[in-house]
């Protein structure tokens, strides 16, 4: 670290257990880039000051986590079209006049799906949950050419609101349903993406749905949760004979996508795999 070191950071609350500093500092070290990454706890009412301070300090880029992913948009000088449609930003890149916002959560999910050979294009997809994380995931599935998306949520109204929003951009491809109405989905095998907090540590035995009949619909399941590494949703998928994956690769690849935007480089696959192994070991130790 010297006077020429560029600074990047994560802002949000909480940030104390984030894996992002490990991801980005390892990338910088391995690729020989003079960059340092840290995390700052930023309260809701201090977001404007935080971005203004980052601009004043010439910070190269920022990741944004809860609770700021939507509110950050008003602080931007530019925004990527996909992030604008999603209505949430998790990556800021320094440009003339301030910061441009991107949503690399969507990119991270797409890269994980691609790597696990889970096809979205021209397929019918099931998404569980209509909260903040579901926005980006529903949009990326629509953007990648899903034939139809069944959006299941505990409360129908919230699913309908997100479905109406996505359908206004892509046509009537999102079908909102209450989770209890999953039997309205035609028989078949579907990629299923679990976006709720059900099963997040320490509530390891929770799942958004327990009915074995539902899991007969699953061809491959992706849970965006990565702690625990094997969620109840994943266990139920596997018991029905489906493949199942956690969200650790999504976390990794959204971080890599941000790093690539900041530094205008491409991260090699072998380095991504190395960092994934480090993340897995770190979680086992925690």
Coordinates of C-alpha atoms in Angstrom, one line a residue:
X1 CA 0.0 0.0 0.0
X2 CA 1.4 3.4 -1.0
X3 CA 0.3 6.9 -2.1
X4 CA -0.9 5.5 -5.4
X5 CA -3.1 2.8 -4.0
X6 CA -6.7 3.0 -5.2
X7 CA -9.4 2.4 -2.6
X8 CA -12.7 0.5 -3.1
X9 CA -15.2 -0.4 -0.4
X10 CA -18.4 -1.9 0.8
X11 CA -21.1 0.3 2.4
X12 CA -24.1 -1.0 4.3
X13 CA -25.3 -2.2 7.7
X14 CA -24.3 -4.7 8.8
X15 CA -21.0 -5.3 7.1
X16 CA -18.9 -6.9 9.8
X17 CA -19.0 -10.5 8.5
X18 CA -18.8 -9.7 4.8
X19 CA -16.6 -11.9 2.6
X20 CA -16.2 -9.0 0.1
X21 CA -12.8 -7.7 1.5
X22 CA -11.3 -11.2 1.1
X23 CA -12.6 -11.5 -2.4
X24 CA -11.3 -8.1 -3.7
X25 CA -8.0 -7.9 -1.8
X26 CA -7.1 -11.4 -3.0
X27 CA -8.0 -10.4 -6.6
X28 CA -5.9 -7.3 -6.3
X29 CA -2.9 -9.2 -4.9
X30 CA -3.1 -12.1 -7.3
X31 CA -3.5 -9.8 -10.4
X32 CA -0.8 -7.3 -9.3
X33 CA -3.3 -4.4 -9.0
X34 CA -2.5 -1.6 -6.5
X35 CA -5.9 -1.6 -4.9
X36 CA -7.2 -1.9 -1.3
X37 CA -10.7 -2.9 -0.3
X38 CA -12.4 -2.4 3.0
X39 CA -15.9 -2.2 4.5
X40 CA -17.7 0.8 6.1
X41 CA -20.8 0.6 8.2
X42 CA -23.2 3.3 6.9
X43 CA -26.5 4.1 8.5
X44 CA -29.6 4.9 6.5
X45 CA -29.5 8.6 7.3
X46 CA -25.8 9.0 6.4
X47 CA -25.9 7.6 2.8
X48 CA -25.7 10.9 1.0
X49 CA -22.7 12.0 3.2
X50 CA -21.0 8.6 2.6
X51 CA -21.2 8.9 -1.2
X52 CA -20.2 12.6 -1.2
X53 CA -17.2 11.6 1.0
X54 CA -16.3 8.8 -1.3
X55 CA -16.4 11.2 -4.2
X56 CA -14.2 13.7 -2.4
X57 CA -11.7 11.0 -1.5
X58 CA -11.6 9.8 -5.1
X59 CA -12.7 6.3 -4.2
X60 CA -12.5 4.1 -7.3
X61 CA -15.6 2.0 -6.7
X62 CA -18.1 0.8 -4.1
X63 CA -20.3 -2.2 -3.4
X64 CA -23.6 -1.5 -1.8
X65 CA -25.5 -3.9 0.5
X66 CA -28.6 -3.7 2.6
X67 CA -30.3 -1.4 3.4
X68 CA -29.0 1.0 0.6
X69 CA -29.5 -0.9 -2.7
X70 CA -32.6 1.2 -3.7
X71 CA -31.9 4.5 -2.0
X72 CA -28.4 4.7 -3.5
X73 CA -29.9 5.4 -7.0
X74 CA -30.7 9.0 -6.1
X75 CA -27.0 9.5 -5.4
X76 CA -25.8 8.4 -8.8
X77 CA -24.7 10.5 -11.8
X78 CA -25.5 7.6 -14.2
X79 CA -27.1 4.1 -14.1
X80 CA -26.8 1.0 -16.2
X81 CA -30.1 0.3 -18.0
X82 CA -30.6 -3.2 -16.4
X83 CA -30.0 -1.8 -12.9
X84 CA -32.5 1.0 -13.7
X85 CA -35.2 -1.5 -14.7
X86 CA -34.4 -3.6 -11.6
X87 CA -34.6 -0.6 -9.4
X88 CA -31.6 -1.7 -7.3
X89 CA -27.9 -1.1 -7.4
X90 CA -25.1 -3.0 -5.7
X91 CA -22.0 -1.7 -7.5
X92 CA -20.8 1.9 -8.1
X93 CA -18.1 2.7 -10.6
X94 CA -16.3 6.1 -10.6
X95 CA -17.1 8.2 -13.7
X96 CA -16.8 11.9 -14.6
X97 CA -19.1 13.8 -12.2
X98 CA -19.6 11.0 -9.7
X99 CA -20.6 7.3 -9.8
X100 CA -22.4 5.0 -12.3
X101 CA -24.5 2.3 -10.7
X102 CA -24.7 -1.4 -11.8
X103 CA -26.5 -4.5 -10.5
X104 CA -23.9 -7.2 -10.5
X105 CA -26.1 -9.4 -8.3
X106 CA -27.9 -10.2 -11.6
X107 CA -24.6 -10.9 -13.3
X108 CA -23.5 -13.1 -10.4
X109 CA -26.6 -15.2 -10.6
X110 CA -26.3 -15.6 -14.4
X111 CA -22.7 -16.7 -14.1
X112 CA -23.5 -19.3 -11.4
X113 CA -26.4 -20.7 -13.5
X114 CA -24.2 -20.8 -16.6
X115 CA -21.4 -22.6 -14.7
X116 CA -23.8 -25.2 -13.2
X117 CA -25.4 -25.7 -16.7
X118 CA -28.8 -24.5 -15.5
X119 CA -30.6 -23.2 -18.7
X120 CA -32.9 -20.3 -18.4
X121 CA -33.4 -19.3 -22.1
X122 CA -36.7 -20.6 -23.5
X123 CA -37.4 -22.4 -20.2
X124 CA -40.1 -22.0 -17.7
X125 CA -38.7 -21.0 -14.3
X126 CA -39.9 -20.9 -10.7
X127 CA -38.8 -18.2 -8.3
X128 CA -39.5 -18.4 -4.6
X129 CA -39.9 -15.0 -2.9
X130 CA -40.7 -11.5 -4.1
X131 CA -38.5 -9.5 -1.7
X132 CA -35.4 -7.3 -2.5
X133 CA -33.2 -10.1 -3.8
X134 CA -36.0 -11.4 -6.1
X135 CA -36.1 -8.2 -8.1
X136 CA -32.7 -8.6 -9.7
X137 CA -33.2 -12.4 -10.1
X138 CA -36.6 -12.1 -11.8
X139 CA -35.3 -9.4 -14.1
X140 CA -32.2 -11.4 -15.1
X141 CA -34.3 -14.4 -15.9
X142 CA -36.6 -12.3 -18.0
X143 CA -33.7 -10.6 -19.7
X144 CA -32.0 -13.9 -20.4
X145 CA -35.1 -15.1 -22.3
X146 CA -37.1 -17.3 -19.9
X147 CA -40.3 -18.5 -21.5
X148 CA -42.3 -18.0 -18.4
X149 CA -41.6 -17.3 -14.7
X150 CA -43.8 -18.5 -11.9
X151 CA -43.2 -16.0 -9.0
X152 CA -44.3 -17.6 -5.7
X153 CA -44.5 -15.5 -2.5
X154 CA -46.1 -16.0 0.9
X155 CA -48.3 -12.9 0.1
X156 CA -49.8 -12.8 -3.4
X157 CA -50.0 -9.0 -3.5
X158 CA -46.2 -8.6 -3.2
X159 CA -45.7 -11.2 -6.0
X160 CA -48.2 -9.4 -8.2
X161 CA -46.5 -6.0 -7.7
X162 CA -43.1 -7.4 -8.8
X163 CA -44.7 -9.4 -11.7
X164 CA -46.5 -6.3 -13.0
X165 CA -43.3 -4.3 -12.9
X166 CA -41.3 -6.9 -14.8
X167 CA -44.1 -7.6 -17.2
X168 CA -44.2 -3.9 -18.1
X169 CA -40.8 -4.3 -19.6
X170 CA -40.9 -7.9 -21.0
X171 CA -44.6 -8.7 -21.7
X172 CA -46.7 -11.1 -19.7
X173 CA -44.1 -13.7 -18.8
X174 CA -44.3 -13.5 -15.0
X175 CA -47.2 -15.3 -13.3
X176 CA -47.6 -14.3 -9.7
X177 CA -48.8 -16.9 -7.2
X178 CA -49.1 -17.4 -3.5
X179 CA -46.8 -20.2 -2.4
X180 CA -49.8 -22.1 -1.2
X181 CA -51.1 -22.2 -4.8
X182 CA -48.0 -23.9 -6.3
X183 CA -50.3 -26.8 -7.5
X184 CA -51.5 -24.4 -10.2
X185 CA -48.1 -24.8 -11.9
X186 CA -48.3 -27.4 -14.7
X187 CA -46.6 -30.8 -14.1
X188 CA -43.0 -30.8 -15.3
X189 CA -39.4 -30.1 -14.3
X190 CA -38.3 -26.5 -13.7
X191 CA -35.2 -24.6 -12.6
X192 CA -36.1 -23.2 -9.2
X193 CA -34.4 -20.2 -7.5
X194 CA -35.0 -19.7 -3.8
X195 CA -34.6 -16.0 -3.0
X196 CA -36.1 -15.7 0.5
X197 CA -34.2 -15.6 3.9
X198 CA -35.8 -18.9 4.9
X199 CA -33.1 -21.2 6.1
X200 CA -30.5 -18.5 6.7
X201 CA -28.2 -19.2 9.6
X202 CA -29.1 -19.8 12.5
X203 CA -32.5 -20.9 11.2
X204 CA -31.0 -23.8 9.3
X205 CA -34.2 -26.0 9.4
X206 CA -36.4 -23.4 7.8
X207 CA -37.6 -23.6 4.2
X208 CA -40.1 -21.5 2.2
X209 CA -42.1 -24.7 1.5
X210 CA -41.8 -28.2 2.8
X211 CA -44.4 -30.1 0.7
X212 CA -42.7 -33.0 -1.1
X213 CA -45.2 -32.6 -4.0
X214 CA -43.6 -29.2 -4.7
X215 CA -40.1 -30.6 -4.9
X216 CA -41.2 -33.0 -7.6
X217 CA -41.3 -30.0 -9.9
X218 CA -37.6 -29.2 -9.3
X219 CA -35.1 -30.0 -12.0
X220 CA -32.3 -28.0 -10.4
X221 CA -32.6 -25.7 -7.3
X222 CA -30.4 -22.7 -6.5
X223 CA -30.7 -21.2 -3.0
X224 CA -29.1 -17.7 -2.9
X225 CA -28.2 -18.4 0.8
X226 CA -24.7 -19.6 1.3
X227 CA -24.6 -19.9 5.1
X228 CA -25.4 -22.7 5.9
X229 CA -23.7 -24.3 2.8
X230 CA -26.5 -26.9 2.6
X231 CA -29.9 -25.3 3.3
X232 CA -33.2 -27.2 4.0
X233 CA -34.4 -26.1 0.6
X234 CA -31.3 -27.8 -1.0
X235 CA -31.8 -30.9 1.1
X236 CA -35.4 -31.2 0.0
X237 CA -34.4 -30.7 -3.6
X238 CA -31.9 -33.5 -3.4
X239 CA -34.3 -35.8 -1.7
X240 CA -36.6 -35.5 -4.7
X241 CA -33.7 -36.4 -7.1
X242 CA -32.9 -32.8 -8.2
X243 CA -29.5 -31.0 -8.3
X244 CA -29.1 -28.3 -5.7
X245 CA -26.6 -25.4 -5.2
X246 CA -26.1 -22.6 -2.7
X247 CA -25.5 -18.9 -3.4
X248 CA -21.7 -18.8 -2.7
X249 CA -20.8 -18.7 -6.4
X250 CA -23.4 -15.9 -7.0
X251 CA -21.6 -13.9 -4.2
X252 CA -18.2 -14.6 -5.8
X253 CA -19.2 -13.7 -9.3
X254 CA -21.1 -10.5 -8.4
X255 CA -17.9 -9.5 -6.7
X256 CA -15.7 -10.5 -9.6
X257 CA -18.1 -8.6 -12.0
X258 CA -17.6 -5.4 -9.8
X259 CA -13.8 -5.9 -9.8
X260 CA -13.8 -6.2 -13.6
X261 CA -15.9 -3.0 -14.0
X262 CA -13.5 -1.1 -11.7
X263 CA -10.3 -2.2 -13.3
X264 CA -11.4 -3.0 -16.9
X265 CA -9.9 -6.5 -16.8
X266 CA -11.1 -10.1 -17.0
X267 CA -10.5 -12.3 -14.0
X268 CA -9.3 -15.8 -15.1
X269 CA -11.3 -18.9 -14.1
X270 CA -8.5 -20.5 -12.2
X271 CA -8.3 -17.5 -9.9
X272 CA -12.1 -17.5 -9.4
X273 CA -11.9 -21.1 -8.4
X274 CA -9.1 -20.4 -5.9
X275 CA -11.1 -17.7 -4.2
X276 CA -14.2 -19.9 -4.1
X277 CA -12.1 -22.4 -2.2
X278 CA -10.9 -19.7 0.2
X279 CA -14.5 -18.6 0.8
X280 CA -15.7 -22.2 1.5
X281 CA -12.9 -22.7 4.1
X282 CA -13.7 -19.3 5.7
X283 CA -17.3 -20.3 6.2
X284 CA -16.4 -23.6 7.7
X285 CA -14.2 -21.8 10.2
X286 CA -16.9 -19.3 11.2

